[in-house]
Amino acid sequence: MERGSAAAPAPAPAEDGEGCAGLWELPVECCERRPECGRCSRPQKVCLCPFLPIQPLKVSTCLYIIQHPAEESRVLRTVPLLAACLPPDKCKILVGRRFSEDRYPELATMCRSTNTLILYPGAEATNLEEVAVSASPSVMIIIDGTWSQAKDIFYKNSLFRLPKQVQLKTNISSKYVIRTQPTNTCLSTLECAAVALTIMEKNKSIQETILRPLQALCSFQLQHGAQIHHSKEHLLKNGLYDKPMPKNKRKLRRMELLVNNVKI
């Protein structure tokens, strides 16, 4: 620049919105939800119906799935696959956090029945294999949600402490490998139902039939970029847990128990 020459004046600031004026004229694409299959509730392009039983399984046990509202919106939830394997009158889904006798009289009646069991692990729970199931049709209540959500629902609804509490005594590892579990033997809602029905109906083929669509779902997701999720227990024991350790003493104690193979 030569001495004495003045610098070019800076351009005047554009008025509010003037710089974006052209954006308002761009076409807007409508975001449409992909069409879903009416049976498996999966998008039609990735329908899992070929892996479902041709006809719903014939069972005498009726399942009541108590679903936390957060599970209802999950893309890879397992309850729709479970429901697709069973007759509609044998798999009833109730969504919510709180269940009072006034709002759910049918559920309250079921909870008071001696033929009703609730699947929830704990010190007071009996192994399902040890429970003598009566000849009359039985009812099994299963809570669908994360472990913290299930705990909240179980302990804050007095109705769910009326039925006999049972748990599964199994060493099988979860096939639901696209979602992180607390321990290697924690099972998804579908897997819990499959194992429980196999025991109650005394029919080993039930478990294989119900697990088939879950295995297909996980296989498809892994083929299209999903990663295998090891349990928190596995990550801690192998030094692979890369998240900050909790400051809460109770949570830290629970993680120590996982590492030391203590049942929690």
mmCIF file of C-alpha atoms in Angstrom:
data_model
loop_
_atom_site.group_PDB
_atom_site.id
_atom_site.type_symbol
_atom_site.label_atom_id
_atom_site.label_comp_id
_atom_site.label_asym_id
_atom_site.label_seq_id
_atom_site.Cartn_x
_atom_site.Cartn_y
_atom_site.Cartn_z
ATOM 1 C CA MET A 1 0.000 0.000 0.000
ATOM 2 C CA GLU A 2 1.393 3.400 -0.943
ATOM 3 C CA ARG A 3 1.986 6.038 1.733
ATOM 4 C CA GLY A 4 -0.908 8.373 2.158
ATOM 5 C CA SER A 5 -3.465 6.132 0.503
ATOM 6 C CA ALA A 6 -6.513 5.383 2.607
ATOM 7 C CA ALA A 7 -7.667 1.851 3.317
ATOM 8 C CA ALA A 8 -10.878 0.743 1.635
ATOM 9 C CA PRO A 9 -13.860 1.302 3.912
ATOM 10 C CA ALA A 10 -15.276 -1.835 5.563
ATOM 11 C CA PRO A 11 -18.622 -2.973 4.148
ATOM 12 C CA ALA A 12 -21.615 -1.910 6.149
ATOM 13 C CA PRO A 13 -23.060 -4.710 8.327
ATOM 14 C CA ALA A 14 -25.998 -6.466 6.775
ATOM 15 C CA GLU A 15 -29.351 -5.883 8.333
ATOM 16 C CA ASP A 16 -30.758 -8.637 10.548
ATOM 17 C CA GLY A 17 -31.814 -11.609 8.457
ATOM 18 C CA GLU A 18 -30.513 -10.146 5.184
ATOM 19 C CA GLY A 19 -27.622 -12.623 4.977
ATOM 20 C CA CYS A 20 -30.013 -15.554 5.419
ATOM 21 C CA ALA A 21 -32.651 -14.289 3.054
ATOM 22 C CA GLY A 22 -31.920 -16.974 0.475
ATOM 23 C CA LEU A 23 -32.307 -19.792 3.004
ATOM 24 C CA TRP A 24 -36.020 -19.135 3.431
ATOM 25 C CA GLU A 25 -36.563 -19.875 -0.251
ATOM 26 C CA LEU A 26 -34.985 -23.349 -0.120
ATOM 27 C CA PRO A 27 -37.434 -26.269 -0.348
ATOM 28 C CA VAL A 28 -38.225 -27.973 2.933
ATOM 29 C CA GLU A 29 -38.114 -31.764 3.029
ATOM 30 C CA CYS A 30 -40.862 -33.346 5.072
ATOM 31 C CA CYS A 31 -39.550 -35.856 7.606
ATOM 32 C CA GLU A 32 -41.812 -38.867 7.341
ATOM 33 C CA ARG A 33 -41.637 -41.891 9.590
ATOM 34 C CA ARG A 34 -40.785 -45.058 7.739
ATOM 35 C CA PRO A 35 -43.762 -47.395 7.272
ATOM 36 C CA GLU A 36 -43.795 -50.053 9.979
ATOM 37 C CA CYS A 37 -44.769 -53.689 9.825
ATOM 38 C CA GLY A 38 -48.042 -54.246 11.618
ATOM 39 C CA ARG A 39 -46.830 -57.436 13.293
ATOM 40 C CA CYS A 40 -43.198 -56.957 14.392
ATOM 41 C CA SER A 41 -43.345 -53.114 14.596
ATOM 42 C CA ARG A 42 -40.100 -52.857 12.656
ATOM 43 C CA PRO A 43 -39.687 -50.666 9.549
ATOM 44 C CA GLN A 44 -41.017 -52.623 6.580
ATOM 45 C CA LYS A 45 -37.619 -52.683 4.864
ATOM 46 C CA VAL A 46 -36.090 -54.486 7.848
ATOM 47 C CA CYS A 47 -39.127 -56.552 8.835
ATOM 48 C CA LEU A 48 -38.352 -59.492 11.129
ATOM 49 C CA CYS A 49 -41.529 -61.446 10.473
ATOM 50 C CA PRO A 50 -39.641 -64.240 8.619
ATOM 51 C CA PHE A 51 -38.022 -65.056 11.968
ATOM 52 C CA LEU A 52 -41.286 -65.097 13.927
ATOM 53 C CA PRO A 53 -43.387 -68.232 14.394
ATOM 54 C CA ILE A 54 -45.952 -68.671 11.617
ATOM 55 C CA GLN A 55 -48.673 -68.958 14.236
ATOM 56 C CA PRO A 56 -48.536 -67.469 17.767
ATOM 57 C CA LEU A 57 -47.226 -69.907 20.342
ATOM 58 C CA LYS A 58 -49.849 -71.826 22.263
ATOM 59 C CA VAL A 59 -49.260 -71.085 25.936
ATOM 60 C CA SER A 60 -51.462 -71.124 29.013
ATOM 61 C CA THR A 61 -49.419 -68.488 30.870
ATOM 62 C CA CYS A 62 -50.451 -64.861 30.469
ATOM 63 C CA LEU A 63 -47.713 -62.229 30.551
ATOM 64 C CA TYR A 64 -48.293 -58.732 31.883
ATOM 65 C CA ILE A 65 -45.464 -56.479 30.674
ATOM 66 C CA ILE A 66 -45.178 -53.355 32.839
ATOM 67 C CA GLN A 67 -43.291 -51.000 30.533
ATOM 68 C CA HIS A 68 -41.535 -47.816 31.598
ATOM 69 C CA PRO A 69 -42.569 -44.936 29.276
ATOM 70 C CA ALA A 70 -38.954 -44.427 28.151
ATOM 71 C CA GLU A 71 -38.871 -47.939 26.665
ATOM 72 C CA GLU A 72 -41.866 -47.255 24.461
ATOM 73 C CA SER A 73 -39.860 -44.899 22.225
ATOM 74 C CA ARG A 74 -36.679 -46.975 21.942
ATOM 75 C CA VAL A 75 -35.914 -48.057 18.387
ATOM 76 C CA LEU A 76 -34.383 -51.429 19.297
ATOM 77 C CA ARG A 77 -36.848 -52.481 21.986
ATOM 78 C CA THR A 78 -37.617 -56.190 22.383
ATOM 79 C CA VAL A 79 -41.184 -56.214 23.722
ATOM 80 C CA PRO A 80 -42.856 -55.851 20.271
ATOM 81 C CA LEU A 81 -40.988 -58.972 19.129
ATOM 82 C CA LEU A 82 -42.117 -60.831 22.237
ATOM 83 C CA ALA A 83 -45.740 -59.775 21.711
ATOM 84 C CA ALA A 84 -45.568 -60.896 18.069
ATOM 85 C CA CYS A 85 -44.662 -64.422 19.197
ATOM 86 C CA LEU A 86 -47.663 -64.794 21.505
ATOM 87 C CA PRO A 87 -51.464 -64.561 21.189
ATOM 88 C CA PRO A 88 -52.772 -61.054 21.994
ATOM 89 C CA ASP A 89 -54.613 -62.301 25.060
ATOM 90 C CA LYS A 90 -51.410 -63.869 26.431
ATOM 91 C CA CYS A 91 -49.191 -60.779 26.299
ATOM 92 C CA LYS A 92 -50.661 -57.566 27.713
ATOM 93 C CA ILE A 93 -48.552 -54.403 27.826
ATOM 94 C CA LEU A 94 -49.215 -51.617 30.322
ATOM 95 C CA VAL A 95 -47.137 -48.429 29.994
ATOM 96 C CA GLY A 96 -46.515 -46.171 32.957
ATOM 97 C CA ARG A 97 -44.621 -45.525 36.186
ATOM 98 C CA ARG A 98 -47.382 -45.677 38.769
ATOM 99 C CA PHE A 99 -50.172 -48.262 38.884
ATOM 100 C CA SER A 100 -52.960 -47.747 41.393
ATOM 101 C CA GLU A 101 -55.839 -50.108 42.076
ATOM 102 C CA ASP A 102 -58.372 -47.436 41.068
ATOM 103 C CA ARG A 103 -56.880 -46.912 37.612
ATOM 104 C CA TYR A 104 -55.941 -50.542 36.956
ATOM 105 C CA PRO A 105 -58.589 -52.751 38.608
ATOM 106 C CA GLU A 106 -57.846 -55.738 36.320
ATOM 107 C CA LEU A 107 -54.150 -55.590 37.200
ATOM 108 C CA ALA A 108 -54.997 -55.298 40.898
ATOM 109 C CA THR A 109 -57.153 -58.421 40.664
ATOM 110 C CA MET A 110 -54.318 -60.295 38.977
ATOM 111 C CA CYS A 111 -51.831 -59.177 41.624
ATOM 112 C CA ARG A 112 -54.046 -60.611 44.355
ATOM 113 C CA SER A 113 -54.433 -63.970 42.630
ATOM 114 C CA THR A 114 -52.452 -66.896 44.046
ATOM 115 C CA ASN A 115 -51.641 -67.938 40.468
ATOM 116 C CA THR A 116 -49.762 -64.703 39.750
ATOM 117 C CA LEU A 117 -45.980 -64.383 39.924
ATOM 118 C CA ILE A 118 -43.791 -61.309 39.484
ATOM 119 C CA LEU A 119 -40.338 -61.718 37.989
ATOM 120 C CA TYR A 120 -37.971 -59.484 39.915
ATOM 121 C CA PRO A 121 -34.654 -60.630 41.448
ATOM 122 C CA GLY A 122 -33.841 -60.028 45.073
ATOM 123 C CA ALA A 123 -33.205 -61.560 48.465
ATOM 124 C CA GLU A 124 -36.898 -62.383 48.914
ATOM 125 C CA ALA A 125 -37.309 -63.953 45.467
ATOM 126 C CA THR A 126 -37.662 -67.707 44.939
ATOM 127 C CA ASN A 127 -36.064 -69.404 41.961
ATOM 128 C CA LEU A 128 -38.782 -69.945 39.374
ATOM 129 C CA GLU A 129 -37.684 -73.548 38.848
ATOM 130 C CA GLU A 130 -38.544 -74.282 42.487
ATOM 131 C CA VAL A 131 -42.059 -72.863 42.329
ATOM 132 C CA ALA A 132 -44.779 -75.439 41.812
ATOM 133 C CA VAL A 133 -46.902 -73.972 39.038
ATOM 134 C CA SER A 134 -50.544 -74.960 39.377
ATOM 135 C CA ALA A 135 -52.448 -76.639 36.567
ATOM 136 C CA SER A 136 -54.679 -73.627 36.066
ATOM 137 C CA PRO A 137 -53.455 -70.803 33.767
ATOM 138 C CA SER A 138 -50.855 -68.656 35.527
ATOM 139 C CA VAL A 139 -49.942 -64.996 35.209
ATOM 140 C CA MET A 140 -46.390 -63.666 35.076
ATOM 141 C CA ILE A 141 -45.651 -59.954 35.579
ATOM 142 C CA ILE A 142 -42.409 -58.649 34.048
ATOM 143 C CA ILE A 143 -41.129 -55.080 34.348
ATOM 144 C CA ASP A 144 -39.623 -53.654 31.151
ATOM 145 C CA GLY A 145 -37.029 -50.922 31.615
ATOM 146 C CA THR A 146 -33.462 -50.260 32.706
ATOM 147 C CA TRP A 147 -32.487 -51.693 36.068
ATOM 148 C CA SER A 148 -32.974 -48.344 37.802
ATOM 149 C CA GLN A 149 -36.354 -47.850 36.099
ATOM 150 C CA ALA A 150 -37.489 -51.363 37.022
ATOM 151 C CA LYS A 151 -36.409 -50.838 40.632
ATOM 152 C CA ASP A 152 -38.370 -47.587 40.817
ATOM 153 C CA ILE A 153 -41.510 -49.234 39.431
ATOM 154 C CA PHE A 154 -41.257 -52.298 41.681
ATOM 155 C CA TYR A 155 -40.707 -50.495 44.970
ATOM 156 C CA LYS A 156 -43.036 -47.535 44.401
ATOM 157 C CA ASN A 157 -46.088 -49.602 43.430
ATOM 158 C CA SER A 158 -47.500 -51.576 46.343
ATOM 159 C CA LEU A 159 -49.517 -53.791 43.962
ATOM 160 C CA PHE A 160 -46.329 -55.417 42.689
ATOM 161 C CA ARG A 161 -45.368 -56.695 46.110
ATOM 162 C CA LEU A 162 -48.568 -58.710 46.438
ATOM 163 C CA PRO A 163 -47.718 -61.560 44.018
ATOM 164 C CA LYS A 164 -45.088 -64.168 44.804
ATOM 165 C CA GLN A 165 -41.681 -62.805 43.794
ATOM 166 C CA VAL A 166 -39.542 -65.092 41.637
ATOM 167 C CA GLN A 167 -36.238 -64.894 39.801
ATOM 168 C CA LEU A 168 -34.403 -66.852 37.126
ATOM 169 C CA LYS A 169 -31.487 -69.052 38.113
ATOM 170 C CA THR A 170 -29.587 -69.146 34.856
ATOM 171 C CA ASN A 171 -26.010 -68.750 33.692
ATOM 172 C CA ILE A 172 -26.811 -68.035 30.053
ATOM 173 C CA SER A 173 -25.338 -64.869 28.576
ATOM 174 C CA SER A 174 -27.613 -62.342 26.923
ATOM 175 C CA LYS A 175 -27.917 -62.486 23.140
ATOM 176 C CA TYR A 176 -28.967 -58.829 23.155
ATOM 177 C CA VAL A 177 -25.406 -57.742 22.371
ATOM 178 C CA ILE A 178 -26.308 -54.349 20.880
ATOM 179 C CA ARG A 179 -27.261 -52.917 24.266
ATOM 180 C CA THR A 180 -25.070 -52.683 27.376
ATOM 181 C CA GLN A 181 -26.099 -54.821 30.364
ATOM 182 C CA PRO A 182 -24.830 -54.458 33.970
ATOM 183 C CA THR A 183 -23.526 -58.058 34.129
ATOM 184 C CA ASN A 184 -22.922 -60.905 31.718
ATOM 185 C CA THR A 185 -26.039 -62.758 32.854
ATOM 186 C CA CYS A 186 -28.479 -59.830 32.813
ATOM 187 C CA LEU A 187 -31.166 -60.549 30.231
ATOM 188 C CA SER A 188 -33.476 -58.405 28.130
ATOM 189 C CA THR A 189 -37.214 -58.466 28.745
ATOM 190 C CA LEU A 190 -37.743 -60.778 25.768
ATOM 191 C CA GLU A 191 -35.063 -63.186 27.020
ATOM 192 C CA CYS A 192 -36.516 -63.208 30.553
ATOM 193 C CA ALA A 193 -39.951 -63.992 29.151
ATOM 194 C CA ALA A 194 -38.543 -66.737 26.918
ATOM 195 C CA VAL A 195 -36.781 -68.483 29.797
ATOM 196 C CA ALA A 196 -39.732 -68.046 32.180
ATOM 197 C CA LEU A 197 -42.276 -69.396 29.693
ATOM 198 C CA THR A 198 -40.040 -72.369 28.926
ATOM 199 C CA ILE A 199 -40.023 -73.246 32.628
ATOM 200 C CA MET A 200 -43.708 -72.596 33.276
ATOM 201 C CA GLU A 201 -44.935 -74.340 30.131
ATOM 202 C CA LYS A 202 -42.370 -77.151 30.432
ATOM 203 C CA ASN A 203 -41.526 -76.716 26.761
ATOM 204 C CA LYS A 204 -37.888 -76.109 25.774
ATOM 205 C CA SER A 205 -38.755 -75.145 22.196
ATOM 206 C CA ILE A 206 -40.423 -71.925 23.414
ATOM 207 C CA GLN A 207 -37.115 -70.324 24.334
ATOM 208 C CA GLU A 208 -35.554 -71.068 20.945
ATOM 209 C CA THR A 209 -38.608 -69.761 19.079
ATOM 210 C CA ILE A 210 -38.814 -66.466 20.991
ATOM 211 C CA LEU A 211 -35.059 -65.800 20.829
ATOM 212 C CA ARG A 212 -34.887 -66.266 17.046
ATOM 213 C CA PRO A 213 -36.144 -62.756 16.079
ATOM 214 C CA LEU A 214 -33.875 -61.153 18.705
ATOM 215 C CA GLN A 215 -30.840 -62.897 17.259
ATOM 216 C CA ALA A 216 -31.887 -61.774 13.762
ATOM 217 C CA LEU A 217 -32.287 -58.181 14.974
ATOM 218 C CA CYS A 218 -28.809 -58.116 16.537
ATOM 219 C CA SER A 219 -27.235 -59.794 13.507
ATOM 220 C CA PHE A 220 -28.760 -57.206 11.159
ATOM 221 C CA GLN A 221 -27.636 -54.271 13.317
ATOM 222 C CA LEU A 222 -24.073 -55.623 13.572
ATOM 223 C CA GLN A 223 -23.917 -56.043 9.794
ATOM 224 C CA HIS A 224 -24.885 -52.395 9.377
ATOM 225 C CA GLY A 225 -22.435 -50.698 11.694
ATOM 226 C CA ALA A 226 -23.566 -51.473 15.224
ATOM 227 C CA GLN A 227 -20.924 -52.549 17.736
ATOM 228 C CA ILE A 228 -21.059 -55.395 20.245
ATOM 229 C CA HIS A 229 -21.756 -53.966 23.697
ATOM 230 C CA HIS A 230 -19.953 -55.862 26.428
ATOM 231 C CA SER A 231 -21.483 -55.766 29.889
ATOM 232 C CA LYS A 232 -20.269 -53.245 32.446
ATOM 233 C CA GLU A 233 -18.980 -56.215 34.456
ATOM 234 C CA HIS A 234 -16.829 -57.372 31.510
ATOM 235 C CA LEU A 235 -15.458 -53.874 30.887
ATOM 236 C CA LEU A 236 -14.508 -53.346 34.530
ATOM 237 C CA LYS A 237 -12.820 -56.723 34.930
ATOM 238 C CA ASN A 238 -10.756 -56.261 31.771
ATOM 239 C CA GLY A 239 -9.762 -52.651 32.367
ATOM 240 C CA LEU A 240 -11.818 -51.439 29.411
ATOM 241 C CA TYR A 241 -14.242 -49.193 31.261
ATOM 242 C CA ASP A 242 -13.465 -45.726 29.862
ATOM 243 C CA LYS A 243 -16.034 -43.621 31.696
ATOM 244 C CA PRO A 244 -15.293 -41.589 34.853
ATOM 245 C CA MET A 245 -15.832 -43.576 38.033
ATOM 246 C CA PRO A 246 -18.900 -42.411 39.973
ATOM 247 C CA LYS A 247 -18.442 -40.137 42.984
ATOM 248 C CA ASN A 248 -21.536 -41.526 44.661
ATOM 249 C CA LYS A 249 -20.307 -44.050 47.249
ATOM 250 C CA ARG A 250 -23.242 -46.408 46.728
ATOM 251 C CA LYS A 251 -22.704 -46.540 42.944
ATOM 252 C CA LEU A 252 -18.967 -47.002 43.452
ATOM 253 C CA ARG A 253 -19.649 -49.884 45.852
ATOM 254 C CA ARG A 254 -21.922 -51.541 43.278
ATOM 255 C CA MET A 255 -19.160 -51.374 40.693
ATOM 256 C CA GLU A 256 -16.710 -52.945 43.159
ATOM 257 C CA LEU A 257 -19.170 -55.786 43.712
ATOM 258 C CA LEU A 258 -19.402 -56.362 39.956
ATOM 259 C CA VAL A 259 -15.626 -56.728 39.727
ATOM 260 C CA ASN A 260 -15.539 -59.133 42.672
ATOM 261 C CA ASN A 261 -18.327 -61.418 41.353
ATOM 262 C CA VAL A 262 -20.678 -60.520 44.183
ATOM 263 C CA LYS A 263 -24.361 -60.796 43.245
ATOM 264 C CA ILE A 264 -26.118 -57.440 43.522
#
